Amino acid sequence: MAPGEKIKAKIKKNLPVTGPQAPNIKELMQWYCLNTNTHGCRRIVVSRGRLRRLLWILFTLTAVALIFWQCALLISSFYTVSVSIKVHFQKLDFPAVTICNINPYKYSAVRHLLADLEQETRAALKTLYGFSEVTSRKRREAQSWSSVRKGADPKFLNLAPLMAFEKGETGKARDFFTGRKRKVNARIIHKASDVMHIHNSKEVVGFQLCSNDTSDCAVYTFSSGVNAIQEWYKLHYMNIMAQVSQEKKINMSYSADELLITCFFDGVSCDARNFTLFHHPMYGNCYTFNNRQNETILSTSMGGSEFGLQVILYINEEEYNPFLVSSTGAKVIVHRQDEYPFVEDVGTEIETAMATSIGMHLTESFKLSDPYSQCTEDWSDVQITNIYNATYSPQICLHSCFQAKMVENCGCAQYSQPLPQGADYCNYQQHPNWMYCYYQLHQAFVREELGCQSVCKEACNFKEWTLTTSLAQWPSEVSEKWLLSVLTWDQSQQIKKKLNKTDLAKLLIFYKDLNQRSIMENPANSIEQLLSNIGGQLGLWMSCSVVCVIEIIEVFFIDSLSIIARQQWHRAKGWWARRRAPTCPEAPRTRQGRVNPGLNIDDDLPTFTSALSLPPAPGAQVPGTPPPRYNTLRLERAFSSQLTDTQEAADHAINCLLPYPHLP
């Protein structure tokens, strides 16, 4: 037999009880190490010498630690994704295209509503910068300001005073209307930062807004007077237009026949009937092409500008509001058919007298939802009401959240179409505090203090069109004369003037090619791969299998706990027995000897045989048979000696029995 097997057999022989029935944890661990298939644990027991045993203990613990570390890495990396990109060549659905004029309403239709506001704006410009606006266009010259009350108190400048702060002055500002300095007891907030320190900045221009009781005021400043005046004008402009009905505002804006002069799609002519009206609070009448009319979506058969959408737009710069917009052209946005077009956020501007070509590449993304990411597939797990009746997108969620905060704190909605349920547009007559409330909420929204950014999630599935824009002068000098003449003749019923190139803009939107790129997320690991990797780690470091893992669970958890529970049960049982046992009075101590509780002393003395069968007293030696004496032949003497020895053994036995009187 090999030396290792001899040691193993010897250890097994010395163990009184083996297996889960071991009386304590130590013996259970010894039995496990000898019978397990993990080599490290067995070597701890069978190794000779302390050094080898310590080394094997160290190696085994290191291997166990590495297994736990590797398995933790495998489990933590289980919820990771792998990204695959696929390119498909196929016939593509054309997206929805929304087109808006930058100027929302024709100036000739709304100037009677804005007469007082524009007069105060011009007066403020003259007071601050020392000049009056000079208009050369006929519509400006024909405009009469006689209806404006001269010498009356300014309505809009009192509501939100325009003022200028000079460098080094923190508590005084120059009023736009009066031109005199006035004391300012309000917080000064810059649009690009939090609280602005005036003495560290150059001269700035802003306006003051106060709450209803004028106890809390704030001055919103801008680094440029252009931005301040436009923002101030826009604030009052929205307040005025909020009091006009939706039907009247649609009539004041541009019709489809006025905005769209020519239309051509995928080699086929189209007209205004292929566009759907969409009214935007800031851009007036907008028109959407391919908006799923009659439940059909148009598609394109080939890539290139000849097979896309081509339109010529009539911009009509003479009808532009000079203080509301400072550029001419149109805005266009490409989006899904079921998506709300946020023109003010992601729209692309189109210049006049230019041909704007927009080439598209379609990318469709598919993300994995929880637990791989925090994206959402619909509105079910987003605690915000969708007021736009459109498919989910982060922009819709953020706008819905902001409008809900507006209705909750200000009692009205702003820049929203449609309106939230039960709300109306903000105006000063019905909601005197809305301007101050709006700017406070807007600043909190920018600083992410409203909680909208944390509530709104990314969409799991979405389409994205990557746009490439190029410009070319249009029409060219050689074709300008005949082209403008033909367009003027075509639009003679809608436009009562001769067209010029600054009133027109050409737009081309098309697919560069029909390659659709799909970005898909897939789980990087599966349950089968995870179990396989964990099994590989167990086999590498401990030569262990799934059966060994089950064995470890059984021994270290089930058997160990059963042993501990059994020991605790025996302790409790003994404690209960001692508690219920009757107490006996102690026997009086005597000097003659000790009482043996293991014996019951009666009148008969113990025999020789019973005395020899008793256990020896602690520290005493049991007398044995004396050696024979060969130097004597007298029988009597030998017999006497044997009796003497027997008597001594009997006396010794009696002395041993005395401490155990309860034994039989």
XYZ file of C-alpha atoms in Angstrom:
664
model
C 0.000 0.000 0.000
C 1.250 3.482 -0.856
C 2.289 5.768 2.027
C -0.535 8.195 1.292
C -3.107 5.428 1.342
C -1.711 4.106 4.636
C -2.076 7.542 6.236
C -5.564 7.884 4.829
C -6.583 4.440 6.136
C -5.102 5.205 9.541
C -6.988 8.514 9.785
C -10.230 6.869 8.708
C -9.723 4.159 11.289
C -9.166 6.666 14.069
C -12.325 8.683 13.281
C -15.066 7.310 15.487
C -17.981 8.725 13.411
C -17.810 9.840 9.760
C -20.062 11.744 7.392
C -22.895 14.109 8.195
C -23.478 12.242 11.487
C -20.209 13.559 12.899
C -20.581 14.932 16.428
C -18.868 18.266 15.657
C -17.791 20.528 12.809
C -14.140 19.571 13.014
C -14.760 15.892 12.370
C -17.220 16.776 9.568
C -14.560 18.898 7.842
C -11.995 16.103 8.209
C -14.408 13.643 6.633
C -15.197 16.062 3.801
C -11.536 16.720 2.984
C -10.829 12.985 2.747
C -13.836 12.166 0.567
C -14.211 15.198 -1.703
C -13.054 15.298 -5.317
C -11.441 18.727 -4.973
C -7.748 17.997 -4.765
C -6.698 20.930 -2.646
C -8.878 20.038 0.316
C -7.638 16.429 0.347
C -3.993 17.485 0.308
C -4.562 19.592 3.419
C -5.377 16.438 5.415
C -3.001 13.860 3.907
C 0.073 16.081 3.637
C 2.933 15.337 6.033
C 4.485 18.178 7.900
C 3.154 21.517 8.972
C 4.862 23.454 6.177
C 3.257 21.415 3.418
C -0.094 21.612 5.131
C 0.138 25.400 5.488
C 1.151 25.737 1.840
C -1.821 23.653 0.707
C -4.149 25.697 2.903
C -2.760 28.868 1.297
C -3.078 27.461 -2.246
C -6.643 26.291 -1.621
C -7.814 29.590 -0.132
C -6.187 31.506 -3.002
C -7.949 29.304 -5.549
C -11.297 29.810 -3.785
C -10.753 33.591 -3.743
C -9.920 33.595 -7.448
C -13.044 31.576 -8.204
C -15.235 34.049 -6.321
C -13.524 36.977 -8.067
C -13.897 35.522 -11.554
C -17.498 34.450 -10.959
C -18.351 37.924 -9.647
C -16.899 39.444 -12.819
C -18.890 37.032 -14.958
C -22.149 37.803 -13.148
C -21.578 41.559 -13.174
C -20.878 41.495 -16.912
C -23.944 39.381 -17.616
C -26.167 42.422 -18.324
C -23.919 43.834 -21.016
C -24.847 44.190 -24.644
C -23.127 43.657 -27.940
C -23.905 46.013 -30.805
C -24.382 44.727 -34.314
C -24.744 46.921 -37.398
C -26.613 45.625 -40.419
C -27.031 47.369 -43.750
C -30.079 46.576 -45.882
C -30.647 47.656 -49.456
C -34.367 47.978 -50.016
C -37.148 50.335 -51.000
C -37.475 52.882 -48.200
C -40.483 54.707 -46.804
C -40.155 58.436 -47.191
C -40.278 60.341 -43.876
C -42.737 63.055 -42.960
C -41.463 66.542 -43.851
C -42.862 69.594 -42.032
C -42.235 73.037 -43.536
C -42.879 76.358 -41.757
C -42.292 79.974 -42.641
C -40.025 81.613 -40.081
C -42.513 84.486 -39.845
C -45.621 82.991 -38.182
C -48.276 85.531 -39.243
C -48.575 88.038 -42.039
C -47.752 91.442 -40.666
C -50.647 93.106 -42.463
C -53.070 90.796 -40.632
C -51.713 91.281 -37.077
C -50.331 94.835 -37.038
C -53.508 96.240 -35.507
C -52.986 93.901 -32.539
C -49.328 94.856 -32.124
C -49.548 98.625 -32.663
C -49.066 99.641 -28.996
C -46.316 97.086 -28.455
C -44.337 98.247 -31.481
C -44.679 101.904 -30.560
C -43.266 101.267 -27.090
C -40.481 99.173 -28.609
C -39.474 101.988 -30.940
C -39.665 104.508 -28.096
C -37.374 102.386 -25.962
C -34.891 102.034 -28.829
C -34.863 105.799 -29.314
C -34.341 106.436 -25.602
C -31.532 103.900 -25.211
C -29.727 104.140 -28.538
C -30.883 107.556 -29.732
C -32.364 106.622 -33.104
C -35.728 105.923 -34.696
C -36.400 103.069 -37.064
C -36.401 104.255 -40.657
C -38.660 102.230 -42.895
C -38.407 102.397 -46.648
C -41.000 99.849 -47.565
C -44.417 101.051 -48.664
C -46.290 99.106 -46.031
C -44.290 100.861 -43.299
C -44.955 104.285 -44.816
C -48.671 103.586 -45.153
C -48.936 102.516 -41.551
C -50.611 105.176 -39.401
C -49.762 105.578 -35.766
C -52.570 108.044 -35.139
C -54.516 105.334 -33.360
C -51.850 105.137 -30.692
C -52.497 107.377 -27.751
C -49.689 109.872 -27.449
C -48.630 110.866 -23.988
C -50.354 107.915 -22.338
C -48.567 105.752 -19.830
C -46.729 102.852 -21.447
C -48.589 99.602 -20.955
C -45.926 97.031 -21.725
C -42.931 98.916 -20.320
C -44.727 99.242 -16.992
C -45.589 95.565 -17.014
C -42.000 94.476 -17.719
C -39.670 97.508 -17.632
C -36.662 97.477 -19.959
C -33.497 98.770 -18.313
C -29.746 98.980 -18.824
C -27.077 98.363 -16.186
C -23.784 100.173 -16.456
C -20.520 98.670 -15.359
C -19.887 99.020 -11.652
C -23.495 99.787 -10.691
C -25.384 97.031 -8.913
C -28.440 98.783 -7.489
C -29.302 101.299 -10.208
C -30.358 100.951 -13.819
C -31.382 103.282 -16.615
C -35.034 102.959 -17.617
C -35.626 102.542 -21.342
C -38.780 104.609 -21.489
C -37.864 107.570 -19.291
C -34.113 107.489 -19.840
C -33.522 108.159 -16.133
C -31.816 105.950 -13.611
C -33.934 104.119 -11.103
C -33.243 102.033 -8.043
C -33.532 98.285 -8.535
C -34.431 96.055 -5.599
C -34.499 92.708 -7.336
C -32.425 89.651 -8.051
C -30.374 90.015 -11.216
C -30.294 86.806 -13.248
C -28.346 86.326 -16.435
C -29.787 84.004 -19.045
C -26.482 82.162 -19.429
C -25.672 81.696 -15.738
C -27.168 81.775 -12.288
C -26.923 84.993 -10.287
C -24.761 87.480 -12.204
C -22.389 89.944 -10.568
C -22.839 93.247 -12.347
C -19.533 94.751 -11.251
C -17.635 91.955 -12.993
C -19.525 92.285 -16.278
C -19.839 94.860 -19.019
C -22.978 96.924 -19.621
C -25.970 94.683 -20.005
C -29.630 95.119 -20.920
C -32.591 93.302 -19.414
C -36.146 93.555 -18.173
C -37.773 93.180 -14.782
C -40.576 90.781 -13.873
C -42.439 90.750 -10.577
C -45.020 88.547 -8.910
C -48.593 89.626 -8.309
C -47.934 91.447 -5.057
C -44.613 92.869 -6.402
C -42.884 91.525 -3.303
C -40.581 89.292 -5.310
C -38.915 90.625 -8.445
C -36.179 89.433 -10.759
C -34.256 91.209 -13.510
C -33.300 89.012 -16.480
C -30.306 90.455 -18.254
C -28.646 89.731 -21.596
C -25.185 90.531 -22.845
C -26.645 92.089 -26.010
C -29.430 94.615 -26.334
C -30.665 92.805 -29.458
C -31.372 89.639 -27.495
C -32.976 91.544 -24.634
C -35.345 93.514 -26.861
C -36.320 90.485 -28.942
C -36.985 88.401 -25.831
C -38.993 91.201 -24.262
C -40.981 91.690 -27.470
C -41.563 87.948 -27.868
C -42.894 87.722 -24.316
C -45.560 90.376 -24.932
C -46.231 89.078 -28.438
C -47.156 85.625 -27.101
C -49.290 87.285 -24.445
C -51.263 89.165 -27.124
C -51.640 86.231 -29.516
C -52.808 83.946 -26.711
C -56.014 85.977 -26.580
C -56.773 85.346 -30.270
C -58.817 82.297 -31.205
C -57.233 79.392 -33.059
C -59.384 79.918 -36.149
C -58.387 83.569 -36.488
C -54.709 82.753 -36.079
C -54.917 80.169 -38.862
C -56.474 82.774 -41.149
C -53.757 85.309 -40.250
C -50.976 82.916 -41.238
C -49.934 81.599 -44.663
C -52.149 79.158 -46.542
C -50.733 76.122 -48.322
C -51.368 77.667 -51.730
C -49.441 80.784 -50.677
C -46.469 78.996 -49.158
C -46.063 76.167 -51.700
C -45.582 77.289 -55.290
C -44.433 74.025 -56.929
C -44.145 70.444 -55.713
C -42.531 67.355 -57.228
C -41.988 63.919 -55.615
C -40.398 60.758 -56.995
C -40.912 61.843 -60.572
C -44.591 62.730 -60.026
C -46.106 66.184 -59.654
C -47.815 67.081 -56.355
C -49.578 70.118 -54.919
C -50.934 71.611 -51.684
C -53.442 68.776 -51.334
C -50.565 66.442 -50.451
C -49.744 68.553 -47.363
C -51.486 68.530 -43.958
C -51.994 71.694 -41.911
C -50.217 71.846 -38.564
C -50.494 75.052 -36.509
C -47.507 75.875 -34.319
C -47.728 78.556 -31.576
C -44.444 80.186 -32.641
C -44.344 79.460 -36.390
C -47.983 79.756 -37.361
C -49.274 77.521 -40.131
C -46.912 74.652 -40.936
C -47.527 71.960 -43.532
C -46.510 68.314 -43.343
C -45.850 66.183 -46.414
C -46.449 62.404 -46.293
C -48.316 62.562 -42.993
C -49.960 59.148 -43.489
C -52.969 60.445 -45.345
C -55.512 57.701 -46.035
C -53.330 55.364 -43.936
C -50.714 55.215 -46.706
C -47.043 56.140 -46.496
C -45.210 57.192 -49.631
C -41.947 55.500 -50.505
C -39.138 56.248 -52.889
C -37.884 53.811 -55.495
C -34.355 55.144 -55.958
C -31.830 57.413 -54.322
C -30.862 60.841 -55.593
C -32.367 64.307 -55.802
C -34.541 63.436 -58.794
C -36.496 60.884 -56.731
C -37.063 62.923 -53.601
C -39.224 65.894 -52.649
C -38.719 69.171 -54.525
C -40.658 72.296 -53.569
C -40.387 76.015 -54.236
C -41.518 78.165 -51.297
C -42.875 81.696 -51.320
C -41.345 83.475 -48.319
C -42.779 87.018 -48.870
C -40.301 89.011 -46.812
C -42.455 92.151 -46.915
C -44.921 90.530 -44.523
C -42.255 89.878 -41.871
C -42.487 91.287 -38.344
C -39.292 93.333 -37.810
C -39.005 92.744 -34.055
C -40.129 89.122 -33.883
C -37.777 87.571 -36.443
C -34.462 88.863 -37.704
C -33.861 86.384 -40.541
C -35.813 85.372 -43.620
C -36.485 81.898 -44.895
C -38.265 78.752 -43.796
C -37.743 75.911 -41.382
C -37.997 72.246 -42.248
C -37.911 69.174 -40.040
C -37.726 65.492 -41.027
C -39.521 63.125 -38.653
C -41.619 60.000 -38.359
C -45.292 60.055 -39.285
C -46.377 59.432 -35.685
C -43.909 61.885 -34.157
C -44.655 65.452 -33.086
C -42.513 67.982 -35.045
C -40.690 70.286 -32.643
C -39.710 72.860 -35.226
C -38.228 75.257 -32.682
C -35.786 72.629 -31.385
C -34.431 70.649 -34.324
C -35.606 72.450 -37.447
C -33.235 73.229 -40.322
C -33.393 76.742 -41.758
C -33.689 77.356 -45.503
C -32.296 80.526 -47.052
C -34.005 82.636 -49.666
C -32.548 82.952 -53.171
C -30.825 79.617 -52.556
C -31.451 75.982 -53.444
C -31.050 73.894 -50.281
C -30.336 70.201 -50.906
C -30.757 67.865 -47.940
C -29.457 64.326 -48.418
C -30.671 61.697 -45.967
C -29.331 58.462 -44.520
C -31.772 56.340 -42.513
C -30.596 54.722 -39.293
C -32.914 52.588 -37.190
C -31.844 51.768 -33.632
C -33.087 48.969 -31.394
C -32.011 49.124 -27.746
C -32.613 46.543 -25.058
C -34.832 47.663 -22.203
C -34.543 46.871 -18.511
C -32.339 45.361 -17.062
C -29.849 46.210 -19.815
C -30.715 49.925 -19.989
C -33.210 52.479 -18.709
C -34.926 53.062 -22.036
C -38.667 52.777 -22.503
C -40.702 51.307 -25.317
C -43.815 53.390 -24.659
C -45.325 55.690 -22.040
C -46.241 52.843 -19.654
C -43.240 53.284 -17.319
C -42.979 57.103 -17.564
C -44.894 59.052 -14.931
C -45.767 61.930 -17.259
C -48.959 62.497 -19.248
C -48.479 62.666 -23.005
C -50.292 65.810 -24.128
C -49.162 65.622 -27.775
C -50.920 62.357 -28.721
C -47.769 61.086 -30.443
C -45.327 58.242 -30.062
C -42.782 58.468 -27.261
C -39.590 60.468 -27.663
C -37.396 62.244 -25.089
C -38.350 65.639 -26.531
C -42.068 64.954 -26.186
C -41.501 63.787 -22.630
C -39.524 66.907 -21.670
C -42.062 69.267 -23.259
C -44.964 67.447 -21.626
C -43.237 67.629 -18.257
C -42.543 71.355 -18.598
C -46.108 72.122 -19.667
C -47.416 70.079 -16.731
C -45.235 72.165 -14.402
C -46.552 75.330 -16.037
C -50.169 74.295 -15.495
C -49.412 73.232 -11.928
C -47.524 76.372 -10.875
C -48.777 79.082 -13.241
C -52.267 77.853 -14.098
C -51.717 78.020 -17.883
C -49.622 76.564 -20.706
C -47.094 78.202 -23.009
C -45.728 77.171 -26.456
C -47.918 74.081 -26.506
C -50.141 72.697 -29.252
C -52.369 70.981 -28.342
C -53.016 72.344 -24.883
C -53.012 70.145 -21.778
C -56.444 69.021 -20.688
C -58.285 71.744 -18.769
C -55.648 74.437 -19.442
C -55.524 77.533 -21.637
C -52.790 79.706 -23.107
C -51.037 82.091 -20.776
C -52.132 85.714 -21.055
C -51.801 88.648 -18.721
C -55.532 89.318 -18.444
C -56.409 85.896 -17.048
C -53.045 85.026 -15.480
C -51.289 88.221 -14.349
C -48.426 86.291 -12.785
C -47.595 84.024 -15.719
C -44.580 85.954 -17.068
C -42.742 85.871 -13.767
C -43.783 82.272 -13.193
C -42.708 81.190 -16.693
C -39.218 82.613 -16.378
C -38.733 81.141 -12.941
C -39.726 77.695 -14.206
C -37.597 78.096 -17.317
C -34.511 78.852 -15.246
C -35.255 75.882 -12.999
C -35.725 73.676 -16.074
C -32.362 74.716 -17.504
C -30.668 73.965 -14.175
C -32.468 70.562 -14.093
C -34.265 71.428 -10.870
C -37.747 70.398 -12.037
C -36.851 66.708 -12.227
C -37.966 66.327 -15.858
C -34.556 65.136 -17.061
C -34.476 62.376 -14.463
C -38.017 61.174 -15.223
C -37.816 61.157 -19.018
C -36.047 58.144 -20.483
C -34.465 57.357 -23.784
C -36.610 55.606 -26.372
C -35.717 51.970 -27.059
C -36.670 51.980 -30.733
C -36.350 55.042 -32.914
C -35.553 56.160 -36.433
C -33.038 58.851 -37.164
C -32.313 60.570 -40.428
C -28.794 61.885 -40.767
C -28.986 65.036 -42.866
C -26.308 66.465 -45.135
C -27.074 69.994 -46.304
C -25.611 71.767 -49.307
C -26.443 75.175 -50.804
C -26.409 76.594 -54.303
C -27.416 79.987 -55.659
C -30.887 79.854 -57.131
C -32.041 81.000 -59.556
C -28.917 81.651 -61.576
C -28.392 84.983 -63.271
C -28.975 83.574 -66.749
C -32.248 81.829 -65.787
C -33.577 84.354 -63.289
C -35.568 86.432 -65.762
C -37.613 83.722 -67.434
C -38.011 81.589 -64.301
C -39.394 84.424 -62.187
C -41.717 85.486 -64.979
C -43.189 81.994 -65.306
C -43.626 81.621 -61.533
C -45.322 85.031 -61.336
C -47.748 84.036 -64.062
C -48.458 80.684 -62.355
C -49.207 82.358 -59.029
C -51.081 85.367 -60.355
C -54.263 84.321 -58.574
C -52.559 83.956 -55.156
C -49.818 86.594 -55.358
C -50.693 90.039 -56.624
C -47.162 91.196 -57.379
C -44.135 90.351 -59.439
C -41.885 87.849 -57.731
C -38.195 88.408 -57.046
C -35.632 85.871 -55.967
C -35.414 87.156 -52.375
C -39.024 86.037 -51.915
C -38.359 82.465 -53.025
C -36.493 79.440 -51.683
C -36.010 76.026 -53.256
C -35.879 72.838 -51.154
C -34.773 69.356 -52.198
C -35.012 66.423 -49.752
C -33.951 62.972 -50.911
C -32.251 59.728 -49.930
C -28.616 59.603 -50.941
C -28.987 55.873 -51.367
C -31.403 53.149 -50.316
C -29.083 51.615 -47.738
C -30.840 51.367 -44.392
C -28.495 50.945 -41.452
C -29.863 49.053 -38.449
C -28.090 49.243 -35.093
C -29.234 46.424 -32.836
C -28.298 45.599 -29.267
C -28.124 41.938 -28.291
C -27.325 40.362 -24.916
C -23.580 39.757 -24.730
C -24.137 36.707 -22.510
C -26.771 34.034 -22.150
C -27.561 31.696 -19.275
C -25.800 28.848 -21.066
C -22.664 30.938 -21.597
C -22.697 32.137 -17.988
C -22.927 28.584 -16.595
C -20.249 27.400 -19.007
C -17.873 30.186 -17.959
C -18.467 29.549 -14.259
C -17.870 25.811 -14.804
C -14.622 26.610 -16.581
C -13.420 28.701 -13.641
C -14.314 25.952 -11.149
C -12.456 23.348 -13.193
C -9.432 25.587 -13.713
C -8.820 26.569 -10.105
C -10.251 23.696 -8.019
C -10.843 20.781 -10.432
C -14.468 21.031 -9.392
C -17.759 20.279 -11.147
C -21.406 21.016 -10.518
C -21.661 17.903 -8.349
C -18.818 19.229 -6.196
C -20.682 22.523 -5.813
C -23.764 20.646 -4.650
C -21.579 18.687 -2.253
C -20.090 21.880 -0.849
C -23.554 23.322 -0.331
C -24.671 20.147 1.407
C -21.667 19.875 3.736
C -21.021 23.524 4.559
C -24.628 24.574 4.886
C -26.992 21.665 5.430
C -24.793 19.279 7.438
C -22.986 22.001 9.374
C -26.231 23.650 10.337
C -27.751 20.320 11.335
C -24.768 19.595 13.603
C -25.007 23.000 15.218
C -28.738 22.598 15.656
C -28.266 19.129 17.170
C -25.703 20.423 19.637
C -27.951 23.282 20.634
C -30.857 20.861 21.041
C -28.858 18.594 23.366
C -27.768 21.573 25.418
C -31.311 22.804 25.739
C -32.546 19.340 26.573
C -29.914 18.913 29.310
C -30.696 22.330 30.712
C -34.392 21.466 30.839
C -33.686 18.114 32.535
C -31.552 19.754 35.189
C -34.226 22.360 35.719
C -36.977 19.752 36.288
C -34.842 17.293 38.391
C -35.657 17.302 42.204
C -32.992 18.726 44.444
C -31.543 16.243 47.058
C -30.001 17.302 50.355
C -26.287 16.817 50.539
C -24.959 14.094 52.836
C -22.942 15.327 55.794
C -19.269 15.073 55.337
C -17.337 12.695 57.589
C -13.710 12.318 58.246
C -13.777 8.525 57.687
C -13.787 8.828 53.894
C -15.594 10.033 50.770
C -18.960 8.962 49.545
C -18.989 7.345 46.121
C -22.265 8.354 44.396
C -21.869 5.521 41.911
C -22.434 2.781 44.504
C -25.197 1.872 46.940
C -23.543 0.659 50.145
C -25.338 -2.110 51.930
C -24.348 -4.338 54.836
C -22.562 -6.888 52.643
C -18.988 -6.156 51.736
C -17.930 -6.472 48.088
C -16.510 -9.734 46.938
C -13.111 -10.184 45.443
C -14.444 -10.481 41.933
C -16.671 -7.401 42.172
C -13.889 -5.358 43.690
C -11.537 -6.213 40.846
C -14.144 -5.200 38.234
C -14.503 -1.716 39.669
C -12.574 1.152 37.976
C -9.435 2.165 39.781
C -9.405 5.307 41.805
C -7.679 8.324 40.265
C -3.982 8.245 40.984
C -4.092 4.756 42.516
C -2.421 1.617 41.243
C -4.278 -1.704 41.165
C -2.246 -4.351 42.949
C -1.394 -7.313 40.838
C -0.555 -10.948 41.642
C 2.786 -11.089 43.442
C 5.503 -13.206 41.878
C 5.960 -16.657 43.297
C 8.510 -17.186 45.998
C 10.764 -20.067 45.210
C 12.824 -19.757 48.357
C 10.269 -21.431 50.571
C 8.553 -24.825 50.538
C 6.161 -24.242 53.427
C 2.558 -24.413 52.208
C 1.140 -22.603 55.176
C 3.397 -19.630 54.749
C 2.637 -19.363 51.079
C -1.084 -19.653 51.739
C -0.860 -16.997 54.423
C 0.950 -14.699 52.038
C -1.720 -15.159 49.441
C -4.434 -14.438 51.986
C -2.613 -11.335 53.035
C -2.380 -10.150 49.448
C -6.026 -10.916 48.897
C -6.981 -9.072 52.011
C -5.025 -6.033 50.827
C -6.807 -6.112 47.475
C -10.157 -6.373 49.188
C -9.358 -3.461 51.456
C -8.334 -1.437 48.470
C -11.588 -2.267 46.682
C -13.638 -1.192 49.662
C -11.812 2.089 49.779
C -12.610 2.569 46.095
C -16.291 1.852 46.659
C -16.729 4.292 49.497
C -16.958 7.442 47.310
C -19.791 5.821 45.227
C -22.518 4.770 47.634
C -25.262 4.869 44.946
C -23.714 2.127 42.791
C -25.299 -1.320 43.173
